[in-house]
Short mmCIF file of C-alpha atoms and ligand atoms in Angstrom, two decimals:
data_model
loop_
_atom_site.label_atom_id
_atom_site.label_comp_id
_atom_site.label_asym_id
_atom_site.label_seq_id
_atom_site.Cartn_x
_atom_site.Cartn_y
_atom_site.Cartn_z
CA UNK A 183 -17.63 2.51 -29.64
CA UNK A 184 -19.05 1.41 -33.02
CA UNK A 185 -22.40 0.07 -30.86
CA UNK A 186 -22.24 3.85 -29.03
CA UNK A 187 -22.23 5.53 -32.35
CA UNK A 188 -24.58 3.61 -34.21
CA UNK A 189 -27.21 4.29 -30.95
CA UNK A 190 -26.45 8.34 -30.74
CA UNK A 191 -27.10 8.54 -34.94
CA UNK A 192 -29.34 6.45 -36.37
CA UNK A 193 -32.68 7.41 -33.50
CA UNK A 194 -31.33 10.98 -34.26
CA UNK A 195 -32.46 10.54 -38.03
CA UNK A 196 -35.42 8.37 -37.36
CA UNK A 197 -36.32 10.66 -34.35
CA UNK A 198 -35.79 14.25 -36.73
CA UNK A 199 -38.21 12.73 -39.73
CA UNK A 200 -40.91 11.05 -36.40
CA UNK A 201 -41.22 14.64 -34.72
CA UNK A 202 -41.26 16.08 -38.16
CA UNK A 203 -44.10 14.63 -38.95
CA UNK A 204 -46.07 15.26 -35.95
CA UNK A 205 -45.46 18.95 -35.63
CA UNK A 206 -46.34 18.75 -39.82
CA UNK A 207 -49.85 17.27 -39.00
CA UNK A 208 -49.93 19.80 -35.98
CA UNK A 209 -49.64 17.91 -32.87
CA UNK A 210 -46.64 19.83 -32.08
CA UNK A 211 -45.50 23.17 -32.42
CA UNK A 212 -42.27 23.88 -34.14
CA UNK A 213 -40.72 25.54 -30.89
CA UNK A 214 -41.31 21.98 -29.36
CA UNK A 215 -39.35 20.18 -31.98
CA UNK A 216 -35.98 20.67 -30.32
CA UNK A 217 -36.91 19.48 -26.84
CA UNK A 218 -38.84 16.77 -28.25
CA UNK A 219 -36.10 15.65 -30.29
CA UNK A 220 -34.06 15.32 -27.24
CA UNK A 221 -36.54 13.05 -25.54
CA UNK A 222 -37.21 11.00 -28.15
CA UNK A 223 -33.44 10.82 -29.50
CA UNK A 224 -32.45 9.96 -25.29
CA UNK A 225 -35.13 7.47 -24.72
CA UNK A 226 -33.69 5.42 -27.81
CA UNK A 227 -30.42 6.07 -27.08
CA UNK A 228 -30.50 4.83 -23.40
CA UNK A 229 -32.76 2.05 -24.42
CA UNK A 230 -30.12 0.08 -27.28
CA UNK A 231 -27.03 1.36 -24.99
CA UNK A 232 -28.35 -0.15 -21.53
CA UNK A 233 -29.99 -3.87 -23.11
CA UNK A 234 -28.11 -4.62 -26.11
CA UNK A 235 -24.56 -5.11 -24.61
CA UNK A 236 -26.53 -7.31 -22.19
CA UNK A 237 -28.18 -8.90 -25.15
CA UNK A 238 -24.24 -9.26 -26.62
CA UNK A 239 -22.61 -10.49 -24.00
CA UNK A 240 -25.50 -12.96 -23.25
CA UNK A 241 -24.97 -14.09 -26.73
CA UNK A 242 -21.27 -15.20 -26.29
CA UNK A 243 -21.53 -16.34 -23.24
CA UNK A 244 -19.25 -14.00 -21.28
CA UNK A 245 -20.98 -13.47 -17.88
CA UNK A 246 -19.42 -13.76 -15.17
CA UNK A 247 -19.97 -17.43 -13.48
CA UNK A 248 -22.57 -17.91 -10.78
CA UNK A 249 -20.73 -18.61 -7.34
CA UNK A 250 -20.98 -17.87 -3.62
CA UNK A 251 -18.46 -15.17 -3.79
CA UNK A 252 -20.06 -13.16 -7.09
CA UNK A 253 -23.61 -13.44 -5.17
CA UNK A 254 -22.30 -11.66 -2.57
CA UNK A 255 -20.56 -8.84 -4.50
CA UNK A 256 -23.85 -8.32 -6.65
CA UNK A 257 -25.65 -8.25 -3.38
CA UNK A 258 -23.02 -5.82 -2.29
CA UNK A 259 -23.13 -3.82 -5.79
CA UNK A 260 -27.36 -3.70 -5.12
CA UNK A 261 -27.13 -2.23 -1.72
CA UNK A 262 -25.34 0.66 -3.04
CA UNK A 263 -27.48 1.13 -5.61
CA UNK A 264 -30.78 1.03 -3.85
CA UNK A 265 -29.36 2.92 -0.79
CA UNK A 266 -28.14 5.47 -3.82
CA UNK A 267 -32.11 5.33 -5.17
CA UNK A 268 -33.43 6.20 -2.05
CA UNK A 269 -31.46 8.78 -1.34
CA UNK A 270 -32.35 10.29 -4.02
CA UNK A 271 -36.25 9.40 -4.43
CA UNK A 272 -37.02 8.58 -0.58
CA UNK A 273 -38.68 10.61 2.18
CA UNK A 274 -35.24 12.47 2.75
CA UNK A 275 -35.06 13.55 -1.19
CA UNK A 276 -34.39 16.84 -2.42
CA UNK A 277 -36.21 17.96 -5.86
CA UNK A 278 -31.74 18.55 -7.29
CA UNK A 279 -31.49 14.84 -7.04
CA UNK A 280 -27.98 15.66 -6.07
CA UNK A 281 -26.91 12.17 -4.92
CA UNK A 282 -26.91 10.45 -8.52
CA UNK A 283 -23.19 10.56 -8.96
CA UNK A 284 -22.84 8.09 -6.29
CA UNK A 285 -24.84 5.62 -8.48
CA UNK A 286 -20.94 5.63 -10.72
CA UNK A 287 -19.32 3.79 -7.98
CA UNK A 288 -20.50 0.50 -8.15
CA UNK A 289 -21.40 0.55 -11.94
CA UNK A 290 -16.99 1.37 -12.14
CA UNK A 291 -16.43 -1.07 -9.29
CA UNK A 292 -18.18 -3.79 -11.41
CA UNK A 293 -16.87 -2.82 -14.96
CA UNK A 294 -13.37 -2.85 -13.51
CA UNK A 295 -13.62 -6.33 -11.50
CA UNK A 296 -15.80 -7.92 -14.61
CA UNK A 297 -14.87 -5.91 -17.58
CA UNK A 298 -17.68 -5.59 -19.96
CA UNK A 299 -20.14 -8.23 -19.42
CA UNK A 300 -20.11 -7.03 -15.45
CA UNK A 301 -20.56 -2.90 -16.89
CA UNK A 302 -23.41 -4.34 -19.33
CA UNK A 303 -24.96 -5.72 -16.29
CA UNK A 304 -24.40 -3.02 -13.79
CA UNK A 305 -26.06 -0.34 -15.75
CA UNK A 306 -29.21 -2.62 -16.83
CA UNK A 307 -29.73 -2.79 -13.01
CA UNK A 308 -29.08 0.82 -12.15
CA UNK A 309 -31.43 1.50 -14.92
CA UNK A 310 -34.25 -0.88 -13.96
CA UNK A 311 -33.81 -0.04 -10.46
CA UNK A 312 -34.06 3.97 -11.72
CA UNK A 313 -37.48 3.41 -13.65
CA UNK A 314 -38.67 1.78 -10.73
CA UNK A 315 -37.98 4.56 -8.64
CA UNK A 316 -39.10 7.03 -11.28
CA UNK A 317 -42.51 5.20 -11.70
CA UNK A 318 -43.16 4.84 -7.98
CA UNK A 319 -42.46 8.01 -7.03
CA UNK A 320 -44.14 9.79 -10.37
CA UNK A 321 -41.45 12.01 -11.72
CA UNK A 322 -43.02 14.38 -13.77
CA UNK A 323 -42.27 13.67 -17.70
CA UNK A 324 -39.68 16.48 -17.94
CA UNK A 325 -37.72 15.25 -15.32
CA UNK A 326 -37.26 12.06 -16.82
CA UNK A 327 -35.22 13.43 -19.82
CA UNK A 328 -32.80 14.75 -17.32
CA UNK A 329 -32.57 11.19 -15.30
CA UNK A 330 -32.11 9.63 -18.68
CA UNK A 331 -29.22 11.80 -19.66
CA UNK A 332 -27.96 10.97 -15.97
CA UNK A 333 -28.23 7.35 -16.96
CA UNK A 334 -26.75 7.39 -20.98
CA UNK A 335 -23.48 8.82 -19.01
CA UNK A 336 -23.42 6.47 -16.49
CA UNK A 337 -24.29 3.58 -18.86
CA UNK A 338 -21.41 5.07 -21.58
CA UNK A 339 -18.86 5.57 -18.80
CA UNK A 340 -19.27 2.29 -17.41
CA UNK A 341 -19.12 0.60 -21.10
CA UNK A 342 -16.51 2.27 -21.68
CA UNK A 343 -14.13 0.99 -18.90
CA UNK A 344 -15.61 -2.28 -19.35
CA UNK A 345 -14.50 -2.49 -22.65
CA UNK A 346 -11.13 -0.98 -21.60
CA UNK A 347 -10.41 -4.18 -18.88
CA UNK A 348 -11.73 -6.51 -21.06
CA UNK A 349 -9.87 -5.88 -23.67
CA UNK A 350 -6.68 -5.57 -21.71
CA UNK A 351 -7.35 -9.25 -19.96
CA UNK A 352 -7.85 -10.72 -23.80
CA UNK A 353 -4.55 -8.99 -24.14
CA UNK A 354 -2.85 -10.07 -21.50
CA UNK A 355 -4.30 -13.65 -22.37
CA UNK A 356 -2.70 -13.73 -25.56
CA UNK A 357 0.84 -12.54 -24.65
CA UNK A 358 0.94 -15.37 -21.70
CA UNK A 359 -0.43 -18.10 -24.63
CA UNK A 360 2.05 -16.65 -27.23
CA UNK A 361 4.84 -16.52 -24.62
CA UNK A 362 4.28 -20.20 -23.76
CA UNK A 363 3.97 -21.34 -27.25
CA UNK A 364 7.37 -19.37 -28.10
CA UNK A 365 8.50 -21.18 -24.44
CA UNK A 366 7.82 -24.67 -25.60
CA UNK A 367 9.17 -24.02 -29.09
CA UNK A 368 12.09 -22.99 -27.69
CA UNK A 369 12.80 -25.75 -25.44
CA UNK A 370 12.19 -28.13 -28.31
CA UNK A 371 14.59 -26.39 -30.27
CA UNK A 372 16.95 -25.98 -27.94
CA UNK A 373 16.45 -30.10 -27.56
CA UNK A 374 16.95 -30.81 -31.16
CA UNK A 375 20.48 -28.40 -30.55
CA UNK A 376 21.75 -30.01 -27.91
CA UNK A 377 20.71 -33.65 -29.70
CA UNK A 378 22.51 -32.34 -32.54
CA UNK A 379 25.55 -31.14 -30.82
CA UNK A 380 25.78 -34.44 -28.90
CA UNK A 381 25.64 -36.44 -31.88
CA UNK A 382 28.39 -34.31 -33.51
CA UNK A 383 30.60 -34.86 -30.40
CA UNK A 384 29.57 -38.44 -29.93
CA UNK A 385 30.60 -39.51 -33.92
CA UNK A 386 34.12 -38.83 -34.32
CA UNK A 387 35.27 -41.33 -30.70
CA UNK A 388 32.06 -43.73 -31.73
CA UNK A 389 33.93 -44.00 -35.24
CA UNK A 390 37.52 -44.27 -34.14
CA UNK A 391 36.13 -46.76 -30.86
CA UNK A 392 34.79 -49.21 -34.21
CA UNK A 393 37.98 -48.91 -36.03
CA UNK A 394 39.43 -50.41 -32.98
CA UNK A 395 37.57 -52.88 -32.44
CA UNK A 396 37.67 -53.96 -35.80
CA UNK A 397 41.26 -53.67 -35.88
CA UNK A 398 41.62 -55.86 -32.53
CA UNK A 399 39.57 -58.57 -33.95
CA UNK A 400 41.76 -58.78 -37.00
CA UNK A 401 44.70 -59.29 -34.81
CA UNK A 402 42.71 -61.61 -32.55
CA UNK A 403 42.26 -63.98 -35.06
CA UNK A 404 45.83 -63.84 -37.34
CA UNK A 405 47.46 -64.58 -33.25
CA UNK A 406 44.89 -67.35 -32.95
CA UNK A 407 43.95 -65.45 -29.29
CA UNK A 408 41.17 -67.40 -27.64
CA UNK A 409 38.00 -68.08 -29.10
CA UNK A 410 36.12 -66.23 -26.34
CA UNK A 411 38.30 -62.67 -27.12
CA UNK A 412 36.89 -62.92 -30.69
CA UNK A 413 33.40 -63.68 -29.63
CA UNK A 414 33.49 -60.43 -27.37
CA UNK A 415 35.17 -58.47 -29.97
CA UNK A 416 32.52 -59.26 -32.80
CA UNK A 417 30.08 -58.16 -29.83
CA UNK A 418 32.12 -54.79 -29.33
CA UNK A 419 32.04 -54.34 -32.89
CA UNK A 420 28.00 -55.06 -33.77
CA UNK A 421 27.23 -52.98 -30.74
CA UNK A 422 29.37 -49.80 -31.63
CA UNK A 423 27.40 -50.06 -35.26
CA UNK A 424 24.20 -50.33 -33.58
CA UNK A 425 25.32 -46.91 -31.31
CA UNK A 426 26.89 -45.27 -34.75
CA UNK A 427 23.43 -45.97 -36.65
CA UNK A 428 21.09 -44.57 -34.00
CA UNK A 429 23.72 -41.64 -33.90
CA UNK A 430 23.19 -40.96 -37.39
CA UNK A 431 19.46 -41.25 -37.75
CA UNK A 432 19.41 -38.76 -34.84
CA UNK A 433 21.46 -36.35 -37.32
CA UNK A 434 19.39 -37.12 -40.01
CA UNK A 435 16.21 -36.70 -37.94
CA UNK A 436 17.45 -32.99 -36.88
CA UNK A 437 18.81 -31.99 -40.35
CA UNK A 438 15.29 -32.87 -41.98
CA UNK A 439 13.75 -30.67 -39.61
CA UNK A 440 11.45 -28.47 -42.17
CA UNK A 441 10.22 -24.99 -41.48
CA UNK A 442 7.56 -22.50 -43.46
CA UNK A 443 9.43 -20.14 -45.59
CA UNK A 444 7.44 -17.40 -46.39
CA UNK A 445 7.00 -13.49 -47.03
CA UNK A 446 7.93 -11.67 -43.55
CA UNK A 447 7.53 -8.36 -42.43
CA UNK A 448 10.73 -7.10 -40.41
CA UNK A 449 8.39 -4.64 -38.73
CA UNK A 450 5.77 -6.89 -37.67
CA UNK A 451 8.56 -9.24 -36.72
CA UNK A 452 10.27 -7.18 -34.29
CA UNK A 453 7.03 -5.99 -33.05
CA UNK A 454 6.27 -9.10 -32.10
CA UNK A 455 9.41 -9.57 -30.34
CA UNK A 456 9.03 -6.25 -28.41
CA UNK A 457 5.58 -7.82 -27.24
CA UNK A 458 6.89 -11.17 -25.91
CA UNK A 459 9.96 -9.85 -24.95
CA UNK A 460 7.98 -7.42 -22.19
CA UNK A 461 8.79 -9.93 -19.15
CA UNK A 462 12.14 -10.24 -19.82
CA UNK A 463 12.66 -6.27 -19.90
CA UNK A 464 10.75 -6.09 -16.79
CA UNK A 465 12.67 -8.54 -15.29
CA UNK A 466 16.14 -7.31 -16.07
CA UNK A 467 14.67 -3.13 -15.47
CA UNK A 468 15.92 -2.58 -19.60
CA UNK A 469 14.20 -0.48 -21.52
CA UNK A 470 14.09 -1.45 -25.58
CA UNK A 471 13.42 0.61 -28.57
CA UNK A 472 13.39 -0.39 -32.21
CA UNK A 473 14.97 1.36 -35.08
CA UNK A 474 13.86 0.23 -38.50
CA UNK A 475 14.17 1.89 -41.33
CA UNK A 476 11.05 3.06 -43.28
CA UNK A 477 9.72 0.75 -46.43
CA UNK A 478 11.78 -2.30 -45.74
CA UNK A 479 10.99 -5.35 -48.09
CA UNK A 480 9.46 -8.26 -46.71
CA UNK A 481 12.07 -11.01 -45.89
CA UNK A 482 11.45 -14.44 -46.65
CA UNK A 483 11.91 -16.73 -43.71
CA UNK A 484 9.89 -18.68 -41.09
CA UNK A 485 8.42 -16.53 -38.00
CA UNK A 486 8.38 -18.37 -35.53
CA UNK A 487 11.98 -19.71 -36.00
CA UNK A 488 13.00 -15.99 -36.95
CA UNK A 489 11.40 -14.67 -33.54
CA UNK A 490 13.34 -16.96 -31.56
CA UNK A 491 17.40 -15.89 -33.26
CA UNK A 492 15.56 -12.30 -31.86
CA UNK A 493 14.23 -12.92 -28.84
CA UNK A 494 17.33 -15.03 -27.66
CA UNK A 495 19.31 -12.29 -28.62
CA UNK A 496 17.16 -9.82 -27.05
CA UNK A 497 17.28 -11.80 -23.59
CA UNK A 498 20.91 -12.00 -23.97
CA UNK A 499 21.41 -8.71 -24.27
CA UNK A 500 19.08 -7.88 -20.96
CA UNK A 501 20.50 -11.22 -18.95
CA UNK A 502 24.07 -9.07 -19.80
CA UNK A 503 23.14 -5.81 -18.42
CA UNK A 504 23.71 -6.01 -14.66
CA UNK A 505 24.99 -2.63 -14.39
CA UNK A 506 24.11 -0.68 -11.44
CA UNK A 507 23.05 1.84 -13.52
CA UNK A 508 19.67 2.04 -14.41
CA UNK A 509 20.37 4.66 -17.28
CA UNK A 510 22.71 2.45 -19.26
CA UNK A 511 20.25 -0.19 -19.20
CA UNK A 512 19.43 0.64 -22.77
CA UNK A 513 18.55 -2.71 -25.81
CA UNK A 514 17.88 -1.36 -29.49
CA UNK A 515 16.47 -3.25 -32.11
CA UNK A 516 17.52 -2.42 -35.31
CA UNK A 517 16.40 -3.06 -38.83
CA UNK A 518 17.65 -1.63 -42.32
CA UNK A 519 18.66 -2.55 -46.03
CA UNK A 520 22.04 -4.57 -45.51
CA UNK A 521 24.98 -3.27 -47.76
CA UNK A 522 24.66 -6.60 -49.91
CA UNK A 523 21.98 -6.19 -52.51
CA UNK A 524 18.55 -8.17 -52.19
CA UNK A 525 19.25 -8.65 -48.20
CA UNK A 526 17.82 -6.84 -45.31
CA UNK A 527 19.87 -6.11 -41.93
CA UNK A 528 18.11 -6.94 -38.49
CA UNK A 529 19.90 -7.02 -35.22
CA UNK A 530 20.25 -6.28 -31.32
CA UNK A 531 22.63 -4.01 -29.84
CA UNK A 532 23.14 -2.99 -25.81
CA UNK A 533 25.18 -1.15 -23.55
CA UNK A 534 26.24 -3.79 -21.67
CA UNK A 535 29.72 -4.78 -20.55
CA UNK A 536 30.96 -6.92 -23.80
CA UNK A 537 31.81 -10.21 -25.06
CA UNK A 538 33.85 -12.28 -22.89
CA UNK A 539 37.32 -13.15 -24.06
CA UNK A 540 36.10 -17.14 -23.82
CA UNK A 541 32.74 -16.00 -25.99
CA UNK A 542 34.53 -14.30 -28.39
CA UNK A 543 37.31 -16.82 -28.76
CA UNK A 544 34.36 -19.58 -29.68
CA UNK A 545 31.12 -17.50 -31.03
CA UNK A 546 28.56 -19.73 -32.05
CA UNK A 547 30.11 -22.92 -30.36
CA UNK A 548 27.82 -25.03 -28.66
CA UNK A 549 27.86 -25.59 -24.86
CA UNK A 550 29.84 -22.10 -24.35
CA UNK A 551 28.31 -20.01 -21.76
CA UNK A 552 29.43 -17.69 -18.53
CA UNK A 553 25.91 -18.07 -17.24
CA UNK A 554 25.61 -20.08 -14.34
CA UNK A 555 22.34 -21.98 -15.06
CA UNK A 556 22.95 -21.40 -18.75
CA UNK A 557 23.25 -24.33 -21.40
CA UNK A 558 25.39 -22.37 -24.33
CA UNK A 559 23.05 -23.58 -26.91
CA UNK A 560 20.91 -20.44 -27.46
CA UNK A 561 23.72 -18.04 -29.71
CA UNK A 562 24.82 -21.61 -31.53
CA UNK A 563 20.82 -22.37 -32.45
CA UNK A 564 20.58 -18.79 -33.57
CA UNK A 565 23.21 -19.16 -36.42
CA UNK A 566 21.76 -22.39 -37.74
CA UNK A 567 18.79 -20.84 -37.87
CA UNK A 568 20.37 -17.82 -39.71
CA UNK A 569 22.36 -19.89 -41.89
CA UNK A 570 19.48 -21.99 -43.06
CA UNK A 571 17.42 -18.91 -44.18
CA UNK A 572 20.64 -17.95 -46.30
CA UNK A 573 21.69 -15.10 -43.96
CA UNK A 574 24.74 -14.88 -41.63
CA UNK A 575 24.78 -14.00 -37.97
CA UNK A 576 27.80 -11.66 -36.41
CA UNK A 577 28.88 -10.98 -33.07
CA UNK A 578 30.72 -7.90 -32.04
CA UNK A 579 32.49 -6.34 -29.00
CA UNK A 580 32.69 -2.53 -29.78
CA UNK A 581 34.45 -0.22 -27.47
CA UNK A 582 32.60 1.26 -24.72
CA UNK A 583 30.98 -1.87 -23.87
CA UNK A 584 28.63 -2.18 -26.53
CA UNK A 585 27.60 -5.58 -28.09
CA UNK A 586 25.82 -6.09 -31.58
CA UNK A 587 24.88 -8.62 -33.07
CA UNK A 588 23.60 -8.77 -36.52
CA UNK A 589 22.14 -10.74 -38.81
CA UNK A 590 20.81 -10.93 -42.42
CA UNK A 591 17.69 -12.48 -44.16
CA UNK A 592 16.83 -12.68 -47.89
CA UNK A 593 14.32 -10.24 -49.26
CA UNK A 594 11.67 -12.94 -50.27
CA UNK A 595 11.19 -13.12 -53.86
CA UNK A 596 15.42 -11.82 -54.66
CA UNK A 597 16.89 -15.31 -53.98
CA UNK A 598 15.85 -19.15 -54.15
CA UNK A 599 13.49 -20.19 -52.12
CA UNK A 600 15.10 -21.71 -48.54
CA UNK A 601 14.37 -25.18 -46.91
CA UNK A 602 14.89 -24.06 -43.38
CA UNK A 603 16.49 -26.22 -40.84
CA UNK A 604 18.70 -27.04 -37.97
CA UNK A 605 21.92 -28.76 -39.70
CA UNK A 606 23.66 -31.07 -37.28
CA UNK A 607 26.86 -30.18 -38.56
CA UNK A 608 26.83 -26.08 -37.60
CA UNK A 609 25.43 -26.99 -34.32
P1 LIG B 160 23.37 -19.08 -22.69
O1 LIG B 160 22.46 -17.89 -22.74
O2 LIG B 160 22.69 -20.33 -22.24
O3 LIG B 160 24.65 -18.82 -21.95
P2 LIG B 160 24.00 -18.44 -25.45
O4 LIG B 160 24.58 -19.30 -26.53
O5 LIG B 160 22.76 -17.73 -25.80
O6 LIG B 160 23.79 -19.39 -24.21
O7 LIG B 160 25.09 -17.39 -25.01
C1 LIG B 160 26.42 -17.78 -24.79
C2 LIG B 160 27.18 -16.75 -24.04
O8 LIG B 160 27.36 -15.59 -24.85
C3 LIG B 160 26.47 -16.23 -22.80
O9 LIG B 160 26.71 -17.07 -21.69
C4 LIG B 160 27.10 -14.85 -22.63
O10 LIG B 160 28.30 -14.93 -21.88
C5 LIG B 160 27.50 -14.46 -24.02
N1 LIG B 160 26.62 -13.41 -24.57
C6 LIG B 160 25.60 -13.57 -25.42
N2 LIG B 160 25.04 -12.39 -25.72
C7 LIG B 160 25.71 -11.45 -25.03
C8 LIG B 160 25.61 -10.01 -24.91
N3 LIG B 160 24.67 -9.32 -25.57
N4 LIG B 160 26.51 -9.39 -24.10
C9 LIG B 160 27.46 -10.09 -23.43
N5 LIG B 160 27.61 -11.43 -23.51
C10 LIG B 160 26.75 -12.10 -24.29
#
């Protein structure tokens, strides 16, 4: 658009002060300057709109790769246009020209199978093959304004659409990278949850199988038992410290587990949730909306870590909602000042069917889940996160099978600043 607009005003200005001058010094009269305006002002604008987005997309190196298949189509996509040419220029001509508009189906086909390199390319060629035609067949000069208009709209329609699919592909592009990144991150975290949570389990009968031990070896030797019982038992003993010590550098290893506090915006953060959570609304037919309050402080927290508490909650929410009923189907994302001072409310709520008993009974537990395939870990990773950012994360069944949950985040700069984490011990 900007390259458009910069080639339909500046020739206009050079071209206004060029024919100026020559109808000034008399080699035009001043009922000529209008036409000649146009001529000049077209043959510039068709010139920088037709070879520089070839010249730009030469430049970064986005042409389409040379293979069998693409030598074919172009051979394809040159038929048309020099059957097009000679329909309109041959022996079976008319003066109207009145096939042109058939010269806008393969310029679209190629701007919508190559975005805008392939529309940068198509209309150079329609245009090289159109002066060809022009100069072989010797259009007179006034008919080659008209052409050239004929061109500038095929050359701005096809950029146009180019620009359109190319800039959807980059976009596309970047949700399937961002939604892989958030995938791995995710499956890491939910690693470090689960090696947290097993450690937690794994302590308290690793403790009590040492005091044992320790306790059998004592009696081993006051009984004088057999040397051979005591030599196993100091075995039992130096292995179960070995198992407690790798246990607790595990712990240690997930509690250190740093993260980048910093100033958020709750907008831009459910935003970006919306964004990556597009497949998983698609999936699941739900429609979300967002509700956030207008001038909300920023938060202070870590993004990525902060997108995940939302998008698990999100998918929850739409992994919930197998009602028949399309209607129902409805997720809102929510954002607002929380009723304690210097904190900021953010949460999902759906119209699904509710808590189960066994959820509600043991919120945030690890390893609780009604999901068949599911591992539990997702709504216990979400309040650690929470927790470490200073915030608190609440479940609710309300009646008529709603479910919220909520959670708060500090409004950066109102409290201390947060080492964010996953703590063994609340997993
Ligand atoms: P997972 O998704 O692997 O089951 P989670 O910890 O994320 O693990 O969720 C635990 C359980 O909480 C789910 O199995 C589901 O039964 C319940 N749950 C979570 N969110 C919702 C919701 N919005 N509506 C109904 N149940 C939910």
């Amino acid at each position: 658009m900007l390259l458009l607009g910069g080639a339909a005003t500046t020739p206009l200005a050079v071209g206004a002060g060029y024919i100026a001058l020559h109808t000034l010094v008399g080699l035009f009269p001043w009922s000529d300057f209008a036409g000649a305006l146009l001529q000049y002002w077209v043959g510039e604008v068709i010139g920088i709109a037709v070879l520089t987005p070839v010249v730009l997309v030469t430049l970064r190196g986005t042409l389409p790769r040379a293979s069998w298949r693409g030598g074919a189509e172009l051979a394809v996509y040159g038929l048309l246009i020099g059957i097009t040419l000679w329909l309109d220029f041959g022996p079976l001509a008319s003066a109207q020209y009145e096939h042109f508009y058939l010269l806008f189906l393969p310029a679209v086909a190629v701007a919508v199978r190559h975005g805008l390199a392939g529309a940068a390319l198509a209309s150079a060629a329609t245009q090289g093959g159109l002066i060809v035609a022009i100069q072989v067949t010797g259009v007179e000069t006034a008919r080659t304004t008209h052409f050239q208009l004929l061109m500038l709209t095929l050359a701005v329609t096809a950029l146009l659409l180019g620009a359109v699919v190319s800039e959807r592909r980059r976009v596309e592009a970047m949700i399937r990278d961002r939604q892989s990144a958030l995938d791995r991150v995710s499956r890491l975290t939910e690693a470090g949850g689960m090696a947290a949570a097993l450690a937690h389990e794994l302590n308290q009968p690793l403790s009590a199988t040492m005091s044992y031990a320790r306790a059998a070896r004592k009696i081993a030797r006051l009984e004088q038992a057999s040397p051979r019982l005591g030599e196993i038992l100091d075995k039992t003993v130096i292995q179960a410290e070995r198992a407690d010590r790798v246990i607790r550098s595990l712990r240690d290893f997930v509690r250190k587990g740093h993260s980048n506090p910093a100033p958020l915006s709750v907008a831009a953060l459910i935003a970006d949730c919306l964004v990556l959570a597009t497949p998983v609304a698609g999936q699941h037919a739900v429609s979300i909306q967002a509700e956030i309050s207008p001038g909300l402080p920023a938060v202070s927290g870590d993004a990525v870590q902060l997108q995940q508490v939302l998008l698990n909650l999100v998918r929850n929410a739409a992994e919930a909602m197998d009602t028949p009923d399309p209607r129902s189907r409805r997720i809102v994302v929510f954002a607002h000042p929380d009723t304690e001072a210097g904190f900021v409310a953010v949460g999902v709520r759906d119209s699904g069917p509710g808590l189960s008993d066994v959820v509600e009974r043991n919120l945030f537990a690890p390893f609780v889940t009604t999901k068949a395939t599911g591992m539990g870990l997702g709504l216990s990773i979400a309040h650690s996160i929470v927790e470490a950012h200073g915030g608190t994360l609440t479940g609710e069944r309300r009646p008529h099978g709603e479910t919220v949950f909520r959670f708060t985040l500090p409004v950066h700069d109102a409290g201390p600043n947060h080492e964010t984490g996953i703590n063994s011990d609340d997993a």
